[in-house]
Short mmCIF file of C-alpha atoms in Angstrom, two decimals:
data_model
loop_
_atom_site.label_atom_id
_atom_site.label_comp_id
_atom_site.label_asym_id
_atom_site.label_seq_id
_atom_site.Cartn_x
_atom_site.Cartn_y
_atom_site.Cartn_z
CA MET A 1 -90.86 4.81 79.99
CA LEU A 2 -90.64 8.46 81.02
CA ALA A 3 -87.11 8.75 79.36
CA ALA A 4 -88.48 7.32 76.05
CA ALA A 5 -91.65 9.54 76.19
CA ARG A 6 -89.38 12.78 76.69
CA GLU A 7 -86.74 11.52 74.30
CA ALA A 8 -84.40 11.76 77.29
CA VAL A 9 -81.34 9.94 78.43
CA LEU A 10 -81.84 7.88 81.66
CA VAL A 11 -78.92 8.60 84.00
CA PRO A 12 -78.28 6.25 86.87
CA THR A 13 -77.85 8.19 90.05
CA VAL A 14 -75.56 5.60 91.40
CA PRO A 15 -73.12 5.28 88.56
CA ALA A 16 -71.52 1.96 87.71
CA LEU A 17 -68.23 2.72 89.27
CA TYR A 18 -70.00 3.16 92.72
CA GLN A 19 -71.83 -0.20 92.64
CA PRO A 20 -69.17 -2.47 94.23
CA LEU A 21 -68.67 0.06 96.97
CA ARG A 22 -72.32 0.51 97.40
CA HIS A 23 -72.78 -3.21 98.00
CA ALA A 24 -70.05 -3.04 100.54
CA VAL A 25 -71.27 0.02 102.44
CA ASP A 26 -74.92 -1.24 102.28
CA LYS A 27 -73.79 -4.20 104.43
CA ARG A 28 -72.47 -1.98 107.22
CA THR A 29 -74.55 -0.23 109.75
CA ASN A 30 -73.14 3.42 109.66
CA VAL A 31 -75.91 5.67 108.24
CA GLU A 32 -73.72 8.68 107.77
CA ALA A 33 -71.14 6.65 105.81
CA ARG A 34 -73.95 5.38 103.61
CA MET A 35 -75.30 8.93 103.15
CA CYS A 36 -71.96 10.14 102.08
CA LEU A 37 -71.50 7.42 99.57
CA TYR A 38 -74.94 8.12 98.03
CA LEU A 39 -74.09 11.84 98.03
CA SER A 40 -70.74 11.27 96.35
CA ALA A 41 -72.51 9.10 93.61
CA LEU A 42 -75.26 11.76 93.10
CA PHE A 43 -72.66 14.55 92.69
CA THR A 44 -70.87 12.40 90.14
CA ALA A 45 -74.31 11.80 88.38
CA ALA A 46 -74.99 15.47 88.62
CA GLU A 47 -71.89 16.38 86.47
CA GLU A 48 -73.07 13.93 83.77
CA ILE A 49 -76.56 15.36 83.95
CA GLN A 50 -75.30 18.92 83.64
CA HIS A 51 -73.28 17.93 80.49
CA HIS A 52 -76.26 16.48 78.94
CA LEU A 53 -78.47 19.46 79.76
CA GLU A 54 -75.73 21.78 78.35
CA ASP A 55 -75.92 19.76 75.14
CA GLY A 56 -79.75 20.22 74.97
CA VAL A 57 -80.42 16.58 75.89
CA PRO A 58 -83.33 16.11 78.41
CA VAL A 59 -82.51 13.79 81.33
CA VAL A 60 -84.54 11.50 83.48
CA VAL A 61 -83.24 10.02 86.82
CA GLU A 62 -85.06 7.51 89.17
CA SER A 63 -84.00 9.50 92.25
CA TYR A 64 -82.19 12.52 93.24
CA PHE A 65 -80.80 14.48 96.19
CA ALA A 66 -84.33 14.68 97.79
CA ARG A 67 -84.56 10.92 98.11
CA CYS A 68 -81.04 10.54 99.52
CA LEU A 69 -81.46 13.37 102.11
CA ALA A 70 -85.11 12.40 103.07
CA SER A 71 -84.28 8.60 103.44
CA HIS A 72 -80.93 9.04 105.31
CA ARG A 73 -82.44 11.77 107.73
CA ALA A 74 -85.26 9.36 108.38
CA LEU A 75 -82.74 6.65 109.29
CA GLY A 76 -80.99 9.01 111.70
CA ALA A 77 -78.21 10.67 109.72
CA ARG A 78 -77.42 14.15 111.23
CA LEU A 79 -74.97 15.57 108.80
CA GLY A 80 -75.59 18.95 107.57
CA VAL A 81 -75.72 19.30 103.91
CA THR A 82 -76.00 22.46 101.83
CA LEU A 83 -76.57 21.72 98.26
CA PRO A 84 -74.45 23.94 95.88
CA SER A 85 -76.40 26.27 93.47
CA TRP A 86 -74.84 24.81 90.33
CA LEU A 87 -76.89 21.51 90.73
CA PRO A 88 -79.36 20.93 87.96
CA THR A 89 -82.77 21.62 89.29
CA PRO A 90 -85.16 18.87 88.53
CA VAL A 91 -88.87 18.68 88.08
CA THR A 92 -89.65 16.07 90.60
CA TYR A 93 -92.64 13.64 90.77
CA HIS A 94 -93.27 12.06 94.18
CA LEU A 95 -95.20 8.79 93.33
CA VAL A 96 -97.30 7.60 96.26
CA CYS A 97 -99.97 4.92 96.69
CA ALA A 98 -102.02 3.45 99.53
CA ASP A 99 -100.08 1.51 102.09
CA ASP A 100 -101.71 -1.87 101.21
CA GLU A 101 -100.87 -1.39 97.53
CA ARG A 102 -97.32 -0.36 98.41
CA GLN A 103 -96.92 -3.33 100.46
CA ARG A 104 -98.29 -5.56 97.56
CA ARG A 105 -95.86 -3.98 95.14
CA LEU A 106 -92.96 -4.47 97.52
CA ALA A 107 -93.85 -8.08 97.88
CA SER A 108 -93.98 -8.70 94.20
CA ARG A 109 -90.53 -7.20 93.49
CA ASN A 110 -87.89 -9.73 92.28
CA LYS A 111 -85.28 -8.10 94.52
CA PRO A 112 -83.80 -9.27 97.91
CA THR A 113 -84.64 -7.10 100.85
CA SER A 114 -81.62 -5.40 102.37
CA ARG A 115 -81.19 -4.35 105.91
CA TRP A 116 -81.65 -0.78 104.78
CA ASP A 117 -84.79 -1.65 102.98
CA ALA A 118 -86.12 -3.08 106.24
CA LEU A 119 -85.07 -0.13 108.18
CA ILE A 120 -86.72 2.31 105.97
CA GLU A 121 -90.00 0.39 106.36
CA THR A 122 -89.92 1.28 110.01
CA ALA A 123 -89.42 5.03 109.21
CA THR A 124 -91.89 5.82 106.37
CA ASP A 125 -93.61 8.66 108.29
CA ARG A 126 -90.25 10.30 108.85
CA VAL A 127 -89.39 9.88 105.13
CA THR A 128 -92.71 11.50 104.14
CA ASP A 129 -92.03 14.29 106.66
CA ALA A 130 -88.48 14.73 105.27
CA TYR A 131 -89.73 14.90 101.53
CA ALA A 132 -92.01 17.79 102.48
CA SER A 133 -89.22 20.28 102.33
CA PHE A 134 -88.64 19.73 98.61
CA PRO A 135 -91.03 21.00 95.83
CA MET A 136 -92.43 18.16 93.83
CA HIS A 137 -95.50 17.00 91.97
CA ARG A 138 -97.34 14.37 94.13
CA ILE A 139 -99.01 11.58 92.07
CA ASP A 140 -101.22 8.93 93.63
CA THR A 141 -100.49 5.91 91.68
CA THR A 142 -102.81 3.40 93.72
CA GLU A 143 -105.23 2.65 91.02
CA LEU A 144 -103.00 3.32 88.05
CA SER A 145 -101.02 1.29 85.57
CA PRO A 146 -97.50 2.31 84.72
CA GLU A 147 -98.78 3.55 81.38
CA GLU A 148 -101.48 5.62 83.20
CA VAL A 149 -98.85 7.04 85.53
CA LEU A 150 -96.67 8.07 82.51
CA ARG A 151 -99.69 9.93 81.03
CA VAL A 152 -100.37 11.71 84.38
CA ILE A 153 -96.70 12.76 84.37
CA THR A 154 -96.51 13.99 80.79
CA ALA A 155 -99.74 15.73 81.24
CA THR A 156 -98.62 17.40 84.49
CA ASP A 157 -95.53 18.95 82.82
CA THR A 158 -95.13 18.16 79.11
CA GLN A 159 -91.93 20.18 78.57
CA GLY A 160 -90.25 19.19 81.79
CA ALA A 161 -89.52 22.90 82.51
CA HIS A 162 -89.05 23.61 86.30
CA SER A 163 -91.01 26.71 85.95
CA HIS A 164 -94.12 24.54 85.82
CA ALA A 165 -93.44 22.76 89.11
CA ASP A 166 -95.44 23.35 92.27
CA THR A 167 -92.90 25.26 94.30
CA GLU A 168 -94.77 24.69 97.43
CA PRO A 169 -93.24 21.82 99.55
CA VAL A 170 -95.27 18.54 99.32
CA GLY A 171 -96.69 18.85 102.81
CA ALA A 172 -97.83 22.45 102.38
CA HIS A 173 -101.35 21.66 101.27
CA PRO A 174 -103.59 20.05 103.79
CA ASP A 175 -105.24 18.00 101.03
CA LEU A 176 -102.10 16.37 100.00
CA LEU A 177 -100.34 15.44 103.34
CA PRO A 178 -101.17 16.13 106.98
CA PRO A 179 -99.47 19.40 108.27
CA VAL A 180 -96.36 18.42 110.18
CA PRO A 181 -93.44 20.65 111.30
CA ARG A 182 -90.95 20.55 108.36
CA HIS A 183 -87.64 22.11 108.88
CA ALA A 184 -85.19 19.51 107.99
CA ALA A 185 -81.69 21.02 108.87
CA GLY A 186 -79.36 21.49 105.95
CA THR A 187 -81.83 21.20 103.12
CA ARG A 188 -82.44 24.02 100.64
CA ARG A 189 -85.38 24.61 98.35
CA PRO A 190 -84.17 24.44 94.71
#
């Protein structure tokens, strides 16, 4: 919906060529191997994103490096990652909702729950803490329909220009998330 509203191309951050390997790695238990696979997929997608942006075509992705780094760190990955400066810098929207609503939405998905999905549910606070080191717009979607969420996003930043993003980490404002020490090793602020 956001891609259509922005007249943008929707780029999958796990490109098709990675899907068979993704399914194989997701059956394994090595969090660092999984993180490396997702990082490789993201770097491949970032090249495609950069080409679109150079051609003046806006891009929307469902997730980017913040999600990969936050999720895998919350699951125990200890790899140090320094993101290169050439990466396209996104305007990021962190969609949140009340836990009971989140559980209802997860239960209504037509998708099998993987071992990794179950593990991430045991680490939601650590994921939230890890996200805090990345600048993003936080949007509470608890009482909103998808169309209302789209309206909030497009009203938040109608041009998609990064200069309008809140450059404070998500956890920096006490009214957004509780203050927690937030120094995830290896992350950078875009």
